PDB file of C-alpha atoms in Angstrom:
ATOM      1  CA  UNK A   1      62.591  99.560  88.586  1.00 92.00           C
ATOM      2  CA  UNK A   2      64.434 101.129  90.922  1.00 97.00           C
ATOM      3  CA  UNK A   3      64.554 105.272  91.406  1.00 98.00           C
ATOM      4  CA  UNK A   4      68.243 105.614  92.506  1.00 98.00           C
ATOM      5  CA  UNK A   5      68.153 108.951  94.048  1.00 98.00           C
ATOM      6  CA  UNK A   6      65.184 108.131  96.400  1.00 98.00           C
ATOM      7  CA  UNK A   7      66.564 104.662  97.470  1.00 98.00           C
ATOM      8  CA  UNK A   8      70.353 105.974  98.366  1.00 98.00           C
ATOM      9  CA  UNK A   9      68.454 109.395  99.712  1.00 98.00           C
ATOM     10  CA  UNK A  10      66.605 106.992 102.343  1.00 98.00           C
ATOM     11  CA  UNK A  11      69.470 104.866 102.681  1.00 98.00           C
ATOM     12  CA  UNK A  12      71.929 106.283 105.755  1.00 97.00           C
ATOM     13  CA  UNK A  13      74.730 103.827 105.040  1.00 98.00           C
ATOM     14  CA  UNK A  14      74.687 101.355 101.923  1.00 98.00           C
ATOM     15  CA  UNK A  15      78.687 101.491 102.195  1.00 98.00           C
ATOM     16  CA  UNK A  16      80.079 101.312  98.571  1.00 98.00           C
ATOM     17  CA  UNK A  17      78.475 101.241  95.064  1.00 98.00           C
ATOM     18  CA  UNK A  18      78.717 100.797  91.972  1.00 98.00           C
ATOM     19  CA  UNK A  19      76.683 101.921  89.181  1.00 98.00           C
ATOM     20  CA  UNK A  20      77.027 100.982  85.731  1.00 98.00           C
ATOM     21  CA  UNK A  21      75.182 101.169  82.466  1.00 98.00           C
ATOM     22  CA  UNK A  22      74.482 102.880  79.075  1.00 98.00           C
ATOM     23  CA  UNK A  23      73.130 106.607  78.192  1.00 97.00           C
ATOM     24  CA  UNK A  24      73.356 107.387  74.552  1.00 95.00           C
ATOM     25  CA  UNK A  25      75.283 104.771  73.176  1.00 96.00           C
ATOM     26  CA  UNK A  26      78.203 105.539  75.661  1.00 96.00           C
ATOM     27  CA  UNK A  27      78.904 103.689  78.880  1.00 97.00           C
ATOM     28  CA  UNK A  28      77.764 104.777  82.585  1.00 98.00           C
ATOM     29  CA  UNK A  29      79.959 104.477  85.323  1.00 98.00           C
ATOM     30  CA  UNK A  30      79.507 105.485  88.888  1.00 98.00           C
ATOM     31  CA  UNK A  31      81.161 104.588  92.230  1.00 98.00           C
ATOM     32  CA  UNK A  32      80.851 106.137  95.603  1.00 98.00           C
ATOM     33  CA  UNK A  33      82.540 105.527  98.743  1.00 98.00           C
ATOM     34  CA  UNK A  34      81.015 106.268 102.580  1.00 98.00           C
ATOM     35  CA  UNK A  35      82.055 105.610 105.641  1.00 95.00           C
ATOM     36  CA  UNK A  36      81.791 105.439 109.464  1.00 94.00           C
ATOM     37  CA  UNK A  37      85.554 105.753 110.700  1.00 91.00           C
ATOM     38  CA  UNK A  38      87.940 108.224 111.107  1.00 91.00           C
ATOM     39  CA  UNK A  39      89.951 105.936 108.760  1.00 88.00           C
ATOM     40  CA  UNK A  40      87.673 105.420 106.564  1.00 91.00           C
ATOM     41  CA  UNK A  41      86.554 108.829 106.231  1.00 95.00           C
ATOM     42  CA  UNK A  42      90.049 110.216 105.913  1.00 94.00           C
ATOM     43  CA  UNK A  43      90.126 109.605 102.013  1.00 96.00           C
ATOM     44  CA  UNK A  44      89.693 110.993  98.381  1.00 98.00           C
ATOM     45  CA  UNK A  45      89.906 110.255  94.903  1.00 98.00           C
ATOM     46  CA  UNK A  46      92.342 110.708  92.499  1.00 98.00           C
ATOM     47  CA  UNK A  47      92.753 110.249  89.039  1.00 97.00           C
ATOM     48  CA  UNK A  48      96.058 109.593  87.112  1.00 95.00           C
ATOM     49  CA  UNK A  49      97.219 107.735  83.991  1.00 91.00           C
ATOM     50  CA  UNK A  50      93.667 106.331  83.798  1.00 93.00           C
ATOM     51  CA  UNK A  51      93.215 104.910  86.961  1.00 98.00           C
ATOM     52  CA  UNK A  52      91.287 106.281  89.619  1.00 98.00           C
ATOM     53  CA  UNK A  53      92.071 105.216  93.061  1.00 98.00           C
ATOM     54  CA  UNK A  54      91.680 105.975  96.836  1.00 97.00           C
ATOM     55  CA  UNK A  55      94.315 108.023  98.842  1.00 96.00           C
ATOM     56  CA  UNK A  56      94.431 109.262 101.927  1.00 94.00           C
ATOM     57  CA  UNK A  57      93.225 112.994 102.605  1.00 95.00           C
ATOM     58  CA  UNK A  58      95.877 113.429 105.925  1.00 92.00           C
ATOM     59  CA  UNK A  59      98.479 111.086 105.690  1.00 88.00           C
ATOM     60  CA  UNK A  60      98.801 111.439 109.378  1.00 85.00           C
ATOM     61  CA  UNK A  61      95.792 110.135 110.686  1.00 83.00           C
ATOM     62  CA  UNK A  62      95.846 106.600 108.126  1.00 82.00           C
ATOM     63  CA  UNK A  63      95.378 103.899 110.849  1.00 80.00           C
ATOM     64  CA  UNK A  64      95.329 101.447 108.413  1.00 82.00           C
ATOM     65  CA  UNK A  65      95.593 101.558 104.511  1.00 84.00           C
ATOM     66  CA  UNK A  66      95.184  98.004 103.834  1.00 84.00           C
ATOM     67  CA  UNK A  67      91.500  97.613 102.544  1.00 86.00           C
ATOM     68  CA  UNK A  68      90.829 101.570 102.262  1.00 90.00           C
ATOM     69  CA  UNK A  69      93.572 102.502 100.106  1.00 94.00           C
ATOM     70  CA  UNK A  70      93.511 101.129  96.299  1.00 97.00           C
ATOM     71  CA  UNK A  71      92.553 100.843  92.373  1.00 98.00           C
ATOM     72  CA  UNK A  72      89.274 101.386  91.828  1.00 98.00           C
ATOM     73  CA  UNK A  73      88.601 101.384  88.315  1.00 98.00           C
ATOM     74  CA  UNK A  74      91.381 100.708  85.758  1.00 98.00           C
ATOM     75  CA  UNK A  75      90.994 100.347  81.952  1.00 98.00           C
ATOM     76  CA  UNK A  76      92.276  97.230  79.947  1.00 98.00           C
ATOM     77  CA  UNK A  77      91.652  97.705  76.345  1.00 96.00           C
ATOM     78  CA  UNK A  78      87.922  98.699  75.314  1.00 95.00           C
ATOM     79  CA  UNK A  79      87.364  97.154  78.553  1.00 98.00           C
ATOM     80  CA  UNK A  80      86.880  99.260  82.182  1.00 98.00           C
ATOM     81  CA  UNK A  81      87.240  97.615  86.000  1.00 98.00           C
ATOM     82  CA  UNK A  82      85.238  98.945  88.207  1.00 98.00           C
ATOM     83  CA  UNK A  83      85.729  97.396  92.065  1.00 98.00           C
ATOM     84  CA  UNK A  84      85.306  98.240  95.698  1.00 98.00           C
ATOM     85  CA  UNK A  85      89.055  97.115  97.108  1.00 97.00           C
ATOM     86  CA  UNK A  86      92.442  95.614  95.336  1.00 97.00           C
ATOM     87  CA  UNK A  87      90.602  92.694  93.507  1.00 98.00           C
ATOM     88  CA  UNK A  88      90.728  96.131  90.696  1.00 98.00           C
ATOM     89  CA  UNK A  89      94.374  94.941  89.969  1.00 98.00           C
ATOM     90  CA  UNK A  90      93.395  91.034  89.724  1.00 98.00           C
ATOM     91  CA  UNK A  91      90.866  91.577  87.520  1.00 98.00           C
ATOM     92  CA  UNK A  92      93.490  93.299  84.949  1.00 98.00           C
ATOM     93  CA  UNK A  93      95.871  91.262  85.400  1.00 98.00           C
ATOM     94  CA  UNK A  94      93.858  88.162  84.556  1.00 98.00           C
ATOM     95  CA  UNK A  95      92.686  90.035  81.307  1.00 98.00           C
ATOM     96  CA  UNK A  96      96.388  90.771  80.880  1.00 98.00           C
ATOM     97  CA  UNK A  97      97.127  86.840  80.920  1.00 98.00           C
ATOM     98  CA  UNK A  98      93.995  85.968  78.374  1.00 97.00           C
ATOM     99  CA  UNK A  99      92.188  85.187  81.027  1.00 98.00           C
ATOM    100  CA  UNK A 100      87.863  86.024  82.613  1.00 98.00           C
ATOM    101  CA  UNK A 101      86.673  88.658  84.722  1.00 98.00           C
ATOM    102  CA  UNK A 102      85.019  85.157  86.421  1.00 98.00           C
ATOM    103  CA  UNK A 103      88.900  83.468  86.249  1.00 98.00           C
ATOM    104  CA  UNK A 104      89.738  86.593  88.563  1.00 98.00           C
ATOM    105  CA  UNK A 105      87.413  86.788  91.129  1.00 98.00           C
ATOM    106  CA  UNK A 106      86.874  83.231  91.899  1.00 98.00           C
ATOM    107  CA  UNK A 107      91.001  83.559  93.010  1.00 98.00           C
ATOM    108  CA  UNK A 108      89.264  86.177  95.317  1.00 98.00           C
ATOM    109  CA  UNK A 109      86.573  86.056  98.511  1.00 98.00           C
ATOM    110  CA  UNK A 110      84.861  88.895 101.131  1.00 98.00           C
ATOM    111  CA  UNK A 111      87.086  90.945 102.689  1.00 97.00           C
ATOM    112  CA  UNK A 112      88.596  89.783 106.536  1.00 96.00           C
ATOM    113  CA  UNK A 113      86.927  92.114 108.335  1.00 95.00           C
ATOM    114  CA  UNK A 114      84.695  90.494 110.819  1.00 95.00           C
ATOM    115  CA  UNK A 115      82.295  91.103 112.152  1.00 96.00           C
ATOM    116  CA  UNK A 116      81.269  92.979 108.716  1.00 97.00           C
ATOM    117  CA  UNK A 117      82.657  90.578 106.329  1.00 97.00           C
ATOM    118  CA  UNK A 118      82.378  93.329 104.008  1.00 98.00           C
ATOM    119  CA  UNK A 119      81.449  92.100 100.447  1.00 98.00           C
ATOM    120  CA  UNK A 120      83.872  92.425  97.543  1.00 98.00           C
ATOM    121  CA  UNK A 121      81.570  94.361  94.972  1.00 98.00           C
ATOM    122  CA  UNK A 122      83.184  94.103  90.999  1.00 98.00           C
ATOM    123  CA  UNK A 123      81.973  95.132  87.040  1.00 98.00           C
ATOM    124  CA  UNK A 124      83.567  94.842  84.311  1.00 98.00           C
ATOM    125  CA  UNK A 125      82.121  97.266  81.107  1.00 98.00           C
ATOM    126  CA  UNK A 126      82.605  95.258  77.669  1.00 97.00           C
ATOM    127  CA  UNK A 127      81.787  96.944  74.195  1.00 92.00           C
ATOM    128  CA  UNK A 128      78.343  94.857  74.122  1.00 93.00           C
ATOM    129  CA  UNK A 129      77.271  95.165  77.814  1.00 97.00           C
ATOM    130  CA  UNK A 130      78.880  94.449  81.446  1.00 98.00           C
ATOM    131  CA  UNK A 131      79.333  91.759  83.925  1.00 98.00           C
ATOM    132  CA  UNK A 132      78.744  92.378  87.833  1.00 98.00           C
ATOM    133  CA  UNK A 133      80.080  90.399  90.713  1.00 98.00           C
ATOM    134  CA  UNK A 134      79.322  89.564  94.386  1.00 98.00           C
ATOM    135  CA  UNK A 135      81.388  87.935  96.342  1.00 98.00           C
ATOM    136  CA  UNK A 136      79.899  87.546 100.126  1.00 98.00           C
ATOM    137  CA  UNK A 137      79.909  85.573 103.272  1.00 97.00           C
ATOM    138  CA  UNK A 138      77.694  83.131 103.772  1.00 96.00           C
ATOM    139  CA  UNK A 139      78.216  80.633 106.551  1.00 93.00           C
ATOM    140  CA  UNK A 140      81.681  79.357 106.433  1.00 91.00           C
ATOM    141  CA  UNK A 141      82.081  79.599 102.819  1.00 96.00           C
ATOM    142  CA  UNK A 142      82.348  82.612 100.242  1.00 98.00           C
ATOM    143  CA  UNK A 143      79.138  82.582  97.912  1.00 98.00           C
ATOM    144  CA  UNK A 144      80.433  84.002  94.543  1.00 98.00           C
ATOM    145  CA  UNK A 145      77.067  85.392  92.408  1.00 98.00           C
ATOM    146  CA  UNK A 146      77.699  86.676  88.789  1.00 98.00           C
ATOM    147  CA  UNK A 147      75.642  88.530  86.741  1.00 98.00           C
ATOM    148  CA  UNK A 148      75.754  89.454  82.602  1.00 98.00           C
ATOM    149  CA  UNK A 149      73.477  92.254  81.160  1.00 98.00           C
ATOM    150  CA  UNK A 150      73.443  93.454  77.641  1.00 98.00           C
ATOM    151  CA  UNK A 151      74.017  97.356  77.387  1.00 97.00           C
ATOM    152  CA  UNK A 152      70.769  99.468  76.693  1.00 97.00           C
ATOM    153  CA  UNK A 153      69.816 103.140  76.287  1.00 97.00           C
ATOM    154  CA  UNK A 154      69.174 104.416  79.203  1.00 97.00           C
ATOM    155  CA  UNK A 155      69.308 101.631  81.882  1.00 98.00           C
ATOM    156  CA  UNK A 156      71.911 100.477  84.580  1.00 98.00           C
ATOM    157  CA  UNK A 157      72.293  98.639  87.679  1.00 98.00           C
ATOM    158  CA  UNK A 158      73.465  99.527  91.115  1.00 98.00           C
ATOM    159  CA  UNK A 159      75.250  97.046  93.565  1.00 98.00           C
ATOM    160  CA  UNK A 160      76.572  98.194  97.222  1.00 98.00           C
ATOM    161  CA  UNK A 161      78.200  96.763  99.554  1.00 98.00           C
ATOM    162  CA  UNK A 162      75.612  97.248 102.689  1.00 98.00           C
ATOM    163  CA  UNK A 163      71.685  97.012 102.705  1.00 98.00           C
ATOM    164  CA  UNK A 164      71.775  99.186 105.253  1.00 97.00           C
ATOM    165  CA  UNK A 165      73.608 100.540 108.461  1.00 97.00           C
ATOM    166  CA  UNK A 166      73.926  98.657 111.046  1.00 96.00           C
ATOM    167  CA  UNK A 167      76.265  96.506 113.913  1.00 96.00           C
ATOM    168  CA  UNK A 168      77.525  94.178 112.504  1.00 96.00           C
ATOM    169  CA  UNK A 169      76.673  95.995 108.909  1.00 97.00           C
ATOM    170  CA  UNK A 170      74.154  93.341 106.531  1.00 98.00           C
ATOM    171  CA  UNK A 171      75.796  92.614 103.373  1.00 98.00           C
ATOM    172  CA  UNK A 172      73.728  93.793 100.309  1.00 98.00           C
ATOM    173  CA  UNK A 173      71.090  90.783  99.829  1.00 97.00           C
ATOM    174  CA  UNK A 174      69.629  91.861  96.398  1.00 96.00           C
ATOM    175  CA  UNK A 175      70.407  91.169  92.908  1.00 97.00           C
ATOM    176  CA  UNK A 176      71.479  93.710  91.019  1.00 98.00           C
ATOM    177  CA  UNK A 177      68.850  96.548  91.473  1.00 98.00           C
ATOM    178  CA  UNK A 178      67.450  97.868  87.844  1.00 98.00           C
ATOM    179  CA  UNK A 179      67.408 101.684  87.349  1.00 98.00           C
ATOM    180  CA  UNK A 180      66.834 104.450  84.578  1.00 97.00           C
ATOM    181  CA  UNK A 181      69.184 106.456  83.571  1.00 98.00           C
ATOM    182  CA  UNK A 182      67.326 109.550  82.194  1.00 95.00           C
ATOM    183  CA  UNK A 183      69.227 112.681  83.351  1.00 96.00           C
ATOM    184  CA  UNK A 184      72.233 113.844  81.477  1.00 96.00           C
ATOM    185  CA  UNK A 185      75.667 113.894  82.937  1.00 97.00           C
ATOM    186  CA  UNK A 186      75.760 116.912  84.914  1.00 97.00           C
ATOM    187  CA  UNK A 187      71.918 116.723  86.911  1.00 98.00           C
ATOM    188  CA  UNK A 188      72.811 112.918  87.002  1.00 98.00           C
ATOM    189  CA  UNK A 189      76.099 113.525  88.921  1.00 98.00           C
ATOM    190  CA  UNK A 190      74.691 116.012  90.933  1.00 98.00           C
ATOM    191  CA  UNK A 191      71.414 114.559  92.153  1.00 98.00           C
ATOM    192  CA  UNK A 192      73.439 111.042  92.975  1.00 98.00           C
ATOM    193  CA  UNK A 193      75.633 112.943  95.056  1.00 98.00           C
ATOM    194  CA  UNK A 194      73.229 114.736  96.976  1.00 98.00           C
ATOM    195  CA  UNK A 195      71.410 111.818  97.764  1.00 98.00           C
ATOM    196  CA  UNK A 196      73.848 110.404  99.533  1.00 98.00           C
ATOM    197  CA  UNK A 197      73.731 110.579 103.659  1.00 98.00           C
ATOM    198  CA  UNK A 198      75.640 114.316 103.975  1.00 97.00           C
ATOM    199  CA  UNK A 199      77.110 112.729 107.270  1.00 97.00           C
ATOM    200  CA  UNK A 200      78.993 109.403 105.892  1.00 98.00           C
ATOM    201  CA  UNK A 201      79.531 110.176 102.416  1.00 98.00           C
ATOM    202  CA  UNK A 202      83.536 110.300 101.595  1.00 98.00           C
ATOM    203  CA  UNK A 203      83.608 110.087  97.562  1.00 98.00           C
ATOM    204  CA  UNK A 204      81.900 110.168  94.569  1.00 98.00           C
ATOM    205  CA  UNK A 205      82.835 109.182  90.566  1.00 98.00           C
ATOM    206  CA  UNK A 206      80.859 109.374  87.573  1.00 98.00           C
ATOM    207  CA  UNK A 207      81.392 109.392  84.120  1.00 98.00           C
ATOM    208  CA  UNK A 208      79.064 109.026  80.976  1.00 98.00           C
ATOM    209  CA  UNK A 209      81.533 108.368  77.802  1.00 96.00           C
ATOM    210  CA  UNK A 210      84.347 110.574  78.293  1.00 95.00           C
ATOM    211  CA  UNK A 211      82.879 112.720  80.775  1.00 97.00           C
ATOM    212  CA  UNK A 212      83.653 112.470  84.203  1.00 98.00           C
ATOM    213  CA  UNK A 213      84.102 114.191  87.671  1.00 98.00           C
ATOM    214  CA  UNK A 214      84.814 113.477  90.745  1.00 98.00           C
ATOM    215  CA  UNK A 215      82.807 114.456  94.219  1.00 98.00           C
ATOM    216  CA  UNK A 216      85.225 114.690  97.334  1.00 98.00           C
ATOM    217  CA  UNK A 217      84.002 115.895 100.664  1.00 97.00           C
ATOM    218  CA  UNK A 218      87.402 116.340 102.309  1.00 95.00           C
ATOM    219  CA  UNK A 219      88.116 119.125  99.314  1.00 93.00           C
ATOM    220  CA  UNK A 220      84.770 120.911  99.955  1.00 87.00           C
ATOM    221  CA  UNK A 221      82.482 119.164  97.506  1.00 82.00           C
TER     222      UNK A 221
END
Protein backbone atom coordinates (compact mmCIF):
# COMPACT_ATOMS: atom_id res chain seq x y z
CA UNK A 1 0.00 0.00 0.00
CA UNK A 2 1.18 2.97 -1.05
CA UNK A 3 1.01 6.48 1.21
CA UNK A 4 0.49 9.00 -1.67
CA UNK A 5 1.48 12.11 0.01
CA UNK A 6 4.90 10.76 1.21
CA UNK A 7 5.79 9.08 -2.18
CA UNK A 8 4.93 12.35 -4.51
CA UNK A 9 6.44 14.55 -1.35
CA UNK A 10 9.89 12.60 -2.01
CA UNK A 11 9.34 12.49 -5.56
CA UNK A 12 10.96 15.91 -7.34
CA UNK A 13 9.53 15.14 -10.77
CA UNK A 14 7.05 12.11 -11.45
CA UNK A 15 5.69 14.34 -14.49
CA UNK A 16 1.88 13.67 -14.77
CA UNK A 17 -0.66 11.61 -12.73
CA UNK A 18 -3.50 10.33 -12.42
CA UNK A 19 -5.38 9.23 -9.51
CA UNK A 20 -8.52 7.49 -9.48
CA UNK A 21 -10.78 5.59 -7.16
CA UNK A 22 -13.81 5.43 -4.77
CA UNK A 23 -14.58 7.39 -1.30
CA UNK A 24 -18.07 6.89 -0.11
CA UNK A 25 -19.74 5.33 -2.80
CA UNK A 26 -18.74 8.26 -5.19
CA UNK A 27 -15.85 8.25 -7.62
CA UNK A 28 -12.18 9.80 -7.01
CA UNK A 29 -10.53 11.61 -9.54
CA UNK A 30 -7.25 13.39 -9.47
CA UNK A 31 -4.75 14.65 -12.09
CA UNK A 32 -1.78 16.87 -11.75
CA UNK A 33 0.48 18.32 -14.18
CA UNK A 34 4.47 19.43 -13.52
CA UNK A 35 6.93 20.48 -15.45
CA UNK A 36 10.52 21.51 -16.29
CA UNK A 37 10.11 24.10 -19.29
CA UNK A 38 9.19 27.40 -19.74
CA UNK A 39 6.58 25.81 -22.06
CA UNK A 40 5.56 23.50 -20.09
CA UNK A 41 5.24 25.52 -17.12
CA UNK A 42 3.37 28.28 -18.88
CA UNK A 43 -0.11 26.51 -18.35
CA UNK A 44 -3.43 26.15 -16.30
CA UNK A 45 -6.57 24.49 -16.04
CA UNK A 46 -9.78 25.27 -17.04
CA UNK A 47 -13.02 23.94 -16.78
CA UNK A 48 -15.99 24.44 -19.23
CA UNK A 49 -19.04 22.50 -20.45
CA UNK A 50 -17.61 19.52 -18.53
CA UNK A 51 -14.37 19.24 -19.81
CA UNK A 52 -11.37 20.25 -18.17
CA UNK A 53 -8.42 20.98 -20.25
CA UNK A 54 -4.94 22.67 -20.43
CA UNK A 55 -4.44 26.31 -21.71
CA UNK A 56 -1.86 28.40 -21.82
CA UNK A 57 -1.27 30.97 -18.84
CA UNK A 58 0.63 33.79 -21.42
CA UNK A 59 -0.30 33.18 -24.75
CA UNK A 60 2.87 34.88 -25.69
CA UNK A 61 5.43 32.76 -24.49
CA UNK A 62 3.57 29.12 -26.01
CA UNK A 63 6.59 27.67 -27.93
CA UNK A 64 4.73 24.88 -28.76
CA UNK A 65 1.07 23.77 -27.94
CA UNK A 66 1.10 20.52 -29.58
CA UNK A 67 1.44 17.90 -26.68
CA UNK A 68 0.92 20.59 -23.74
CA UNK A 69 -2.25 21.99 -24.75
CA UNK A 70 -5.50 19.58 -24.59
CA UNK A 71 -8.64 17.53 -23.06
CA UNK A 72 -7.91 16.11 -20.10
CA UNK A 73 -10.83 14.57 -18.72
CA UNK A 74 -14.16 14.58 -20.62
CA UNK A 75 -17.42 12.80 -19.60
CA UNK A 76 -19.32 10.30 -21.95
CA UNK A 77 -22.41 9.13 -20.30
CA UNK A 78 -22.00 7.67 -16.61
CA UNK A 79 -18.63 7.27 -17.90
CA UNK A 80 -15.43 9.93 -17.16
CA UNK A 81 -11.88 10.11 -19.36
CA UNK A 82 -9.26 10.89 -17.58
CA UNK A 83 -5.75 11.23 -19.83
CA UNK A 84 -2.39 12.92 -19.89
CA UNK A 85 -2.45 14.41 -23.77
CA UNK A 86 -5.20 14.35 -26.82
CA UNK A 87 -5.74 10.48 -26.71
CA UNK A 88 -8.80 12.30 -24.06
CA UNK A 89 -10.75 12.97 -27.38
CA UNK A 90 -10.06 9.30 -28.90
CA UNK A 91 -11.13 7.69 -26.10
CA UNK A 92 -14.73 9.51 -26.45
CA UNK A 93 -15.00 9.26 -29.60
CA UNK A 94 -14.54 5.50 -29.70
CA UNK A 95 -17.28 5.28 -26.89
CA UNK A 96 -19.24 7.60 -29.17
CA UNK A 97 -18.96 4.88 -32.09
CA UNK A 98 -19.91 1.73 -29.59
CA UNK A 99 -16.68 1.10 -29.33
CA UNK A 100 -13.64 0.10 -25.92
CA UNK A 101 -11.60 2.30 -23.95
CA UNK A 102 -8.93 -0.73 -25.20
CA UNK A 103 -10.40 -0.16 -29.13
CA UNK A 104 -9.06 3.53 -28.47
CA UNK A 105 -5.83 3.37 -27.21
CA UNK A 106 -4.44 0.55 -29.11
CA UNK A 107 -5.11 3.28 -32.34
CA UNK A 108 -2.68 5.26 -30.02
CA UNK A 109 1.30 4.88 -28.82
CA UNK A 110 3.98 7.15 -26.46
CA UNK A 111 4.23 10.43 -27.32
CA UNK A 112 7.28 11.59 -30.11
CA UNK A 113 9.26 13.20 -27.89
CA UNK A 114 12.62 11.63 -27.76
CA UNK A 115 14.70 11.34 -25.89
CA UNK A 116 11.74 11.14 -23.14
CA UNK A 117 9.34 9.13 -25.05
CA UNK A 118 6.98 10.37 -22.63
CA UNK A 119 4.28 7.72 -21.77
CA UNK A 120 0.64 8.22 -22.72
CA UNK A 121 -1.04 7.70 -19.17
CA UNK A 122 -5.26 6.97 -19.58
CA UNK A 123 -8.51 5.82 -17.07
CA UNK A 124 -11.58 5.47 -17.79
CA UNK A 125 -14.24 5.56 -14.45
CA UNK A 126 -17.28 3.05 -15.18
CA UNK A 127 -20.34 2.79 -12.69
CA UNK A 128 -18.75 -0.64 -11.29
CA UNK A 129 -15.02 0.32 -11.19
CA UNK A 130 -12.26 1.80 -13.74
CA UNK A 131 -9.83 0.75 -16.30
CA UNK A 132 -6.13 2.27 -16.44
CA UNK A 133 -3.78 2.36 -19.35
CA UNK A 134 -0.03 2.57 -20.17
CA UNK A 135 1.14 2.99 -23.20
CA UNK A 136 5.22 3.22 -23.23
CA UNK A 137 8.34 2.73 -25.18
CA UNK A 138 10.00 -0.15 -25.07
CA UNK A 139 12.65 -0.92 -27.64
CA UNK A 140 11.34 -0.21 -31.02
CA UNK A 141 7.87 -1.04 -30.30
CA UNK A 142 5.02 0.60 -28.07
CA UNK A 143 4.18 -1.85 -25.06
CA UNK A 144 0.42 -1.21 -24.38
CA UNK A 145 -0.37 -2.55 -20.45
CA UNK A 146 -4.08 -2.45 -19.28
CA UNK A 147 -5.37 -2.72 -16.10
CA UNK A 148 -9.30 -3.34 -14.62
CA UNK A 149 -10.08 -2.78 -10.85
CA UNK A 150 -13.42 -3.04 -9.25
CA UNK A 151 -14.41 0.25 -7.29
CA UNK A 152 -14.03 0.03 -3.38
CA UNK A 153 -14.52 2.32 -0.36
CA UNK A 154 -11.79 3.99 0.17
CA UNK A 155 -9.03 2.77 -2.25
CA UNK A 156 -7.46 4.10 -5.59
CA UNK A 157 -4.55 3.89 -7.74
CA UNK A 158 -2.02 6.36 -8.95
CA UNK A 159 -0.17 6.14 -12.40
CA UNK A 160 2.47 8.96 -13.62
CA UNK A 161 4.13 9.45 -16.29
CA UNK A 162 7.94 9.59 -14.79
CA UNK A 163 9.55 7.41 -11.94
CA UNK A 164 11.53 10.04 -11.34
CA UNK A 165 13.53 13.14 -12.72
CA UNK A 166 16.00 12.69 -14.72
CA UNK A 167 17.97 13.15 -18.49
CA UNK A 168 16.50 11.47 -20.50
CA UNK A 169 13.33 11.25 -17.88
CA UNK A 170 12.53 7.06 -16.95
CA UNK A 171 9.11 6.25 -17.87
CA UNK A 172 6.99 5.09 -14.83
CA UNK A 173 8.01 1.20 -14.49
CA UNK A 174 5.33 0.14 -11.89
CA UNK A 175 1.95 -1.20 -12.04
CA UNK A 176 -0.53 0.72 -10.88
CA UNK A 177 0.54 1.78 -7.29
CA UNK A 178 -2.38 0.88 -4.54
CA UNK A 179 -3.32 3.71 -2.11
CA UNK A 180 -5.98 4.66 0.66
CA UNK A 181 -8.10 7.10 0.31
CA UNK A 182 -9.03 8.13 3.91
CA UNK A 183 -9.16 11.97 4.04
CA UNK A 184 -12.22 13.78 2.90
CA UNK A 185 -12.26 16.06 -0.05
CA UNK A 186 -10.91 19.17 1.19
CA UNK A 187 -7.55 17.75 3.52
CA UNK A 188 -7.31 15.22 0.55
CA UNK A 189 -6.95 18.03 -2.07
CA UNK A 190 -4.90 19.96 -0.01
CA UNK A 191 -2.30 17.56 1.33
CA UNK A 192 -1.88 16.09 -2.52
CA UNK A 193 -1.12 19.42 -3.57
CA UNK A 194 1.34 20.27 -1.14
CA UNK A 195 3.17 17.30 -1.68
CA UNK A 196 4.00 18.03 -4.82
CA UNK A 197 7.76 19.51 -5.64
CA UNK A 198 6.79 23.54 -4.95
CA UNK A 199 9.41 24.16 -7.83
CA UNK A 200 7.86 22.01 -10.91
CA UNK A 201 4.39 21.71 -10.01
CA UNK A 202 2.03 23.57 -12.79
CA UNK A 203 -1.63 22.06 -11.99
CA UNK A 204 -3.68 20.24 -9.90
CA UNK A 205 -7.55 18.57 -10.22
CA UNK A 206 -9.51 16.70 -7.86
CA UNK A 207 -12.85 15.81 -7.40
CA UNK A 208 -14.73 13.27 -5.07
CA UNK A 209 -18.51 12.92 -6.57
CA UNK A 210 -19.48 16.27 -7.52
CA UNK A 211 -16.93 18.06 -5.73
CA UNK A 212 -14.09 19.43 -7.32
CA UNK A 213 -11.36 22.20 -7.48
CA UNK A 214 -8.75 23.04 -9.21
CA UNK A 215 -4.94 23.98 -7.95
CA UNK A 216 -3.10 26.45 -10.42
CA UNK A 217 0.24 27.91 -9.58
CA UNK A 218 0.33 30.55 -12.32
CA UNK A 219 -3.05 32.10 -10.47
CA UNK A 220 -1.38 32.03 -7.01
CA UNK A 221 -2.46 28.65 -5.70
Amino acid sequence: MTDIFEYLSNNAYPGRGIIVGQYEDKPVIAYFIMGRSVNSRNRIFIKKDDILSTEAYDVSKVADPSLIIYNAIREYGSQIIVTNGNQTDTVYDHLTEGKSFRDALETREYEPDGPNYTPRISALIEEDGYQIAILKKQDDHCLRLFYRYRAVNGMAHFISTYDHDGNPLPSFSKEPLELKVERPFEEFAASLWAALNNENKISLYVRFGDREIIFNKNEGD
